[in-house]
Short mmCIF file of C-alpha atoms in Angstrom, two decimals:
data_model
loop_
_atom_site.label_atom_id
_atom_site.label_comp_id
_atom_site.label_asym_id
_atom_site.label_seq_id
_atom_site.Cartn_x
_atom_site.Cartn_y
_atom_site.Cartn_z
CA GLY A 1 73.48 92.88 115.38
CA ALA A 2 73.12 96.05 113.36
CA VAL A 3 75.20 96.06 110.21
CA VAL A 4 76.19 98.98 108.05
CA SER A 5 77.82 98.47 104.70
CA GLN A 6 79.71 100.84 102.45
CA HIS A 7 80.42 100.56 98.78
CA PRO A 8 82.96 100.71 97.33
CA SER A 9 85.58 99.85 99.92
CA ARG A 10 88.31 101.40 97.80
CA VAL A 11 88.15 103.70 94.82
CA ILE A 12 90.71 105.44 92.70
CA CYS A 13 89.57 108.24 90.45
CA LYS A 14 91.15 110.89 88.31
CA SER A 15 91.23 114.51 89.32
CA GLY A 16 88.15 116.35 88.15
CA THR A 17 85.83 113.36 88.14
CA SER A 18 83.06 112.58 90.61
CA VAL A 19 82.72 109.52 92.79
CA LYS A 20 79.73 108.21 94.72
CA ILE A 21 79.96 106.32 97.98
CA GLU A 22 76.99 104.35 99.30
CA CYS A 23 76.16 103.69 102.92
CA ARG A 24 73.49 101.12 103.71
CA SER A 25 71.94 99.94 106.95
CA LEU A 26 71.32 96.28 106.23
CA ASP A 27 69.06 95.14 109.03
CA PHE A 28 67.56 98.26 110.51
CA GLN A 29 66.11 101.57 109.44
CA ALA A 30 68.14 104.69 110.02
CA THR A 31 66.48 108.08 109.90
CA THR A 32 69.87 109.65 110.55
CA MET A 33 73.23 108.82 109.06
CA PHE A 34 76.52 110.56 109.58
CA TRP A 35 79.46 111.02 107.26
CA TYR A 36 82.97 111.30 108.66
CA ARG A 37 86.30 111.90 106.99
CA GLN A 38 89.62 110.66 108.30
CA PHE A 39 92.95 111.79 106.90
CA PRO A 40 96.02 109.61 107.52
CA LYS A 41 97.06 109.47 111.16
CA GLN A 42 94.24 111.80 112.15
CA SER A 43 90.95 111.48 113.91
CA LEU A 44 87.49 111.16 112.43
CA MET A 45 85.93 114.50 111.64
CA LEU A 46 82.22 114.83 111.10
CA MET A 47 81.38 116.17 107.66
CA ALA A 48 77.61 116.14 107.68
CA THR A 49 74.46 114.74 109.19
CA SER A 50 72.10 113.13 106.75
CA ASN A 51 68.40 112.92 107.55
CA GLU A 52 66.03 110.82 105.50
CA GLY A 53 63.84 112.93 103.28
CA SER A 54 65.47 116.26 104.07
CA LYS A 55 68.60 118.20 103.32
CA ALA A 56 71.81 117.27 105.00
CA THR A 57 73.36 119.45 107.65
CA TYR A 58 76.99 120.22 106.94
CA GLU A 59 79.68 121.02 109.44
CA GLN A 60 81.50 124.30 109.21
CA GLY A 61 84.12 124.26 106.51
CA VAL A 62 82.59 121.43 104.51
CA GLU A 63 81.46 122.52 101.06
CA LYS A 64 77.93 121.29 100.46
CA ASP A 65 78.22 121.77 96.71
CA LYS A 66 81.30 119.61 96.59
CA PHE A 67 80.13 116.84 98.91
CA LEU A 68 76.60 116.01 97.85
CA ILE A 69 74.63 113.91 100.28
CA ASN A 70 71.39 112.16 99.47
CA HIS A 71 69.37 110.17 102.00
CA ALA A 72 66.49 109.01 99.89
CA SER A 73 65.44 106.04 101.96
CA LEU A 74 65.67 104.78 105.52
CA THR A 75 68.43 102.37 104.58
CA LEU A 76 70.56 104.28 102.11
CA SER A 77 72.61 107.45 102.16
CA THR A 78 75.03 108.44 99.43
CA LEU A 79 77.97 110.81 99.43
CA THR A 80 79.13 112.13 96.09
CA VAL A 81 82.47 113.84 95.89
CA THR A 82 82.20 116.12 92.88
CA SER A 83 85.17 117.33 90.86
CA ALA A 84 87.51 115.43 93.12
CA HIS A 85 91.02 116.68 93.71
CA PRO A 86 94.03 114.95 95.29
CA GLU A 87 93.39 116.76 98.58
CA ASP A 88 90.05 114.94 98.79
CA SER A 89 91.91 111.66 99.10
CA SER A 90 90.87 110.31 102.45
CA PHE A 91 89.07 107.56 104.34
CA TYR A 92 85.33 108.20 104.39
CA ILE A 93 83.25 106.48 107.06
CA CYS A 94 79.52 106.52 107.52
CA SER A 95 77.51 105.65 110.57
CA ALA A 96 73.84 105.02 111.10
CA GLY A 97 71.79 105.61 114.19
CA GLY A 98 69.75 102.53 114.90
CA ASN A 99 68.49 103.67 118.26
CA PRO A 100 68.96 106.81 120.31
CA TYR A 101 72.04 105.59 122.09
CA GLU A 102 74.17 103.89 119.50
CA GLN A 103 75.68 104.41 116.15
CA TYR A 104 76.84 101.66 113.88
CA PHE A 105 79.80 102.33 111.66
CA GLY A 106 80.40 101.17 108.14
CA PRO A 107 83.75 99.67 107.18
CA GLY A 108 84.87 102.83 105.41
CA THR A 109 85.78 103.80 101.85
CA ARG A 110 89.33 104.70 100.94
CA LEU A 111 89.32 107.31 98.19
CA THR A 112 92.44 108.09 96.21
CA VAL A 113 92.36 110.90 93.69
CA THR A 114 95.19 110.88 91.20
CA ALA B 1 80.93 122.78 122.79
CA GLN B 2 82.13 119.30 123.49
CA LYS B 3 85.72 118.19 123.29
CA VAL B 4 87.66 114.99 123.79
CA THR B 5 91.37 114.96 124.51
CA GLN B 6 93.65 111.99 124.18
CA ALA B 7 97.01 113.36 125.17
CA GLN B 8 98.94 110.20 124.34
CA THR B 9 99.62 110.18 120.62
CA GLU B 10 101.60 106.95 120.59
CA ILE B 11 102.32 104.28 123.16
CA SER B 12 104.61 101.32 122.76
CA VAL B 13 104.67 98.41 125.19
CA VAL B 14 106.06 94.93 125.27
CA GLU B 15 103.66 92.03 125.17
CA LYS B 16 102.11 91.11 128.53
CA GLU B 17 102.57 94.57 129.94
CA ASP B 18 99.54 96.50 131.16
CA VAL B 19 98.78 99.78 129.43
CA THR B 20 96.36 102.61 130.18
CA LEU B 21 95.00 104.94 127.54
CA ASP B 22 93.85 108.30 128.85
CA CYS B 23 90.76 110.21 127.81
CA VAL B 24 89.59 113.56 129.13
CA TYR B 25 86.38 115.16 127.95
CA GLU B 26 84.55 118.46 128.13
CA THR B 27 80.82 118.95 127.87
CA ARG B 28 78.16 121.27 129.22
CA ASP B 29 75.48 118.61 129.19
CA THR B 30 74.63 116.62 132.27
CA THR B 31 73.52 113.70 130.11
CA TYR B 32 76.06 112.31 127.71
CA TYR B 33 77.63 109.11 126.48
CA LEU B 34 81.26 108.10 126.31
CA PHE B 35 82.67 105.52 123.95
CA TRP B 36 85.87 103.72 123.14
CA TYR B 37 86.57 102.38 119.67
CA LYS B 38 89.45 100.35 118.28
CA GLN B 39 90.65 100.97 114.74
CA PRO B 40 92.97 98.27 113.43
CA PRO B 41 95.03 98.81 110.26
CA SER B 42 92.06 97.69 108.15
CA GLY B 43 90.35 100.93 109.14
CA GLU B 44 87.06 99.55 110.36
CA LEU B 45 85.99 100.91 113.74
CA VAL B 46 85.39 98.30 116.40
CA PHE B 47 83.03 99.29 119.19
CA LEU B 48 84.43 98.51 122.64
CA ILE B 49 82.21 100.19 125.18
CA ARG B 50 79.51 102.79 125.76
CA ARG B 51 78.97 104.40 129.14
CA ASN B 52 76.32 106.95 130.09
CA SER B 53 77.04 109.87 132.36
CA PHE B 54 74.94 108.51 135.20
CA ASP B 55 76.81 105.26 135.51
CA GLU B 56 80.18 105.73 137.13
CA GLN B 57 80.77 102.10 137.87
CA ASN B 58 83.99 100.78 136.48
CA GLU B 59 83.66 98.01 133.96
CA ILE B 60 85.76 95.00 133.18
CA SER B 61 85.50 92.86 130.09
CA GLY B 62 88.18 90.22 129.88
CA ARG B 63 91.52 91.97 129.62
CA TYR B 64 89.83 95.34 129.13
CA SER B 65 88.73 97.66 131.90
CA TRP B 66 87.43 101.20 132.00
CA ASN B 67 87.63 103.80 134.75
CA PHE B 68 85.03 106.55 134.52
CA GLN B 69 85.50 109.49 136.88
CA LYS B 70 83.13 112.42 136.49
CA SER B 71 85.05 114.46 139.05
CA THR B 72 88.02 114.62 136.71
CA SER B 73 86.05 114.24 133.45
CA SER B 74 88.07 111.21 132.54
CA PHE B 75 87.25 107.87 130.98
CA ASN B 76 90.45 105.87 130.90
CA PHE B 77 90.93 102.49 129.28
CA THR B 78 93.30 99.81 130.55
CA ILE B 79 94.43 96.72 128.71
CA THR B 80 95.86 94.07 131.00
CA ALA B 81 98.47 91.63 129.75
CA SER B 82 98.62 93.26 126.33
CA GLN B 83 98.94 91.19 123.19
CA VAL B 84 100.31 91.94 119.75
CA VAL B 85 96.75 91.82 118.37
CA ASP B 86 95.90 94.79 120.56
CA SER B 87 98.06 96.98 118.32
CA ALA B 88 95.72 99.57 116.81
CA VAL B 89 94.57 103.14 117.11
CA TYR B 90 92.13 103.64 119.96
CA PHE B 91 89.62 106.46 119.96
CA CYS B 92 87.64 107.88 122.82
CA ALA B 93 84.43 109.63 121.80
CA LEU B 94 81.60 111.65 123.29
CA SER B 95 77.95 112.01 122.35
CA GLU B 96 75.66 114.50 124.01
CA ALA B 97 72.07 113.76 125.02
CA PRO B 98 69.80 110.92 123.96
CA GLY B 99 66.48 111.29 122.18
CA SER B 100 67.81 110.83 118.69
CA ALA B 101 70.98 109.64 117.09
CA ARG B 102 73.74 112.09 117.78
CA GLN B 103 77.03 112.55 116.11
CA LEU B 104 80.15 111.58 117.96
CA THR B 105 83.02 113.86 118.81
CA PHE B 106 86.22 111.90 118.64
CA GLY B 107 89.50 112.39 120.39
CA SER B 108 92.65 112.46 118.30
CA GLY B 109 93.36 108.82 119.00
CA THR B 110 96.20 106.89 120.59
CA GLN B 111 98.34 104.59 118.48
CA LEU B 112 99.13 101.55 120.58
CA THR B 113 101.94 99.27 119.47
CA VAL B 114 102.45 96.03 121.34
CA LEU B 115 105.82 94.49 120.64
CA PRO B 116 106.39 90.75 120.83
#
């Protein structure tokens, strides 16, 4: 079946630093990938839609200069949290669209900003 | 705009009881997809089912069953003879229109606790 990986699974960084999260589709090509954020005991909220070779589309309220998304190939999208602050601590989940009717989710990355 | 409502924030049952998780959705599209996902404490989403808007047949998979009713815009999920391993957060989600990968709109989730 379709597999999506994320790296790292957990990361702790200091306030003010940047951290990059990778999302890879391992056995299929994904022209579209999605980035979600989930705060504790809350639902998944879409942050942005990442399209290979073009700029990401951000949801309202998500700062594009703070959450940099790059989708340079059909199997890799990266999310960089720049100048991270404690309020950015969250669970970040990516998904990749393998076919028009399904999305495959990565295992998530737990970010803690101290 | 699409919306998914899971009114039950938390449910607690004793093992072997049946439990139904409710999901009500709103969409203007006539073509859409409904999903249920399980999120155990590890955080990884586990896909349970996808149903398109033209298929109102109920589905059963082992102890799991789903009741899709377009007339009430509901897509409820029942676990029969619950087990402790069923304890997790369950999300209902909606995706509008095929043609290309679409983002999912998630409900707020229902925390299910199955007590031994």
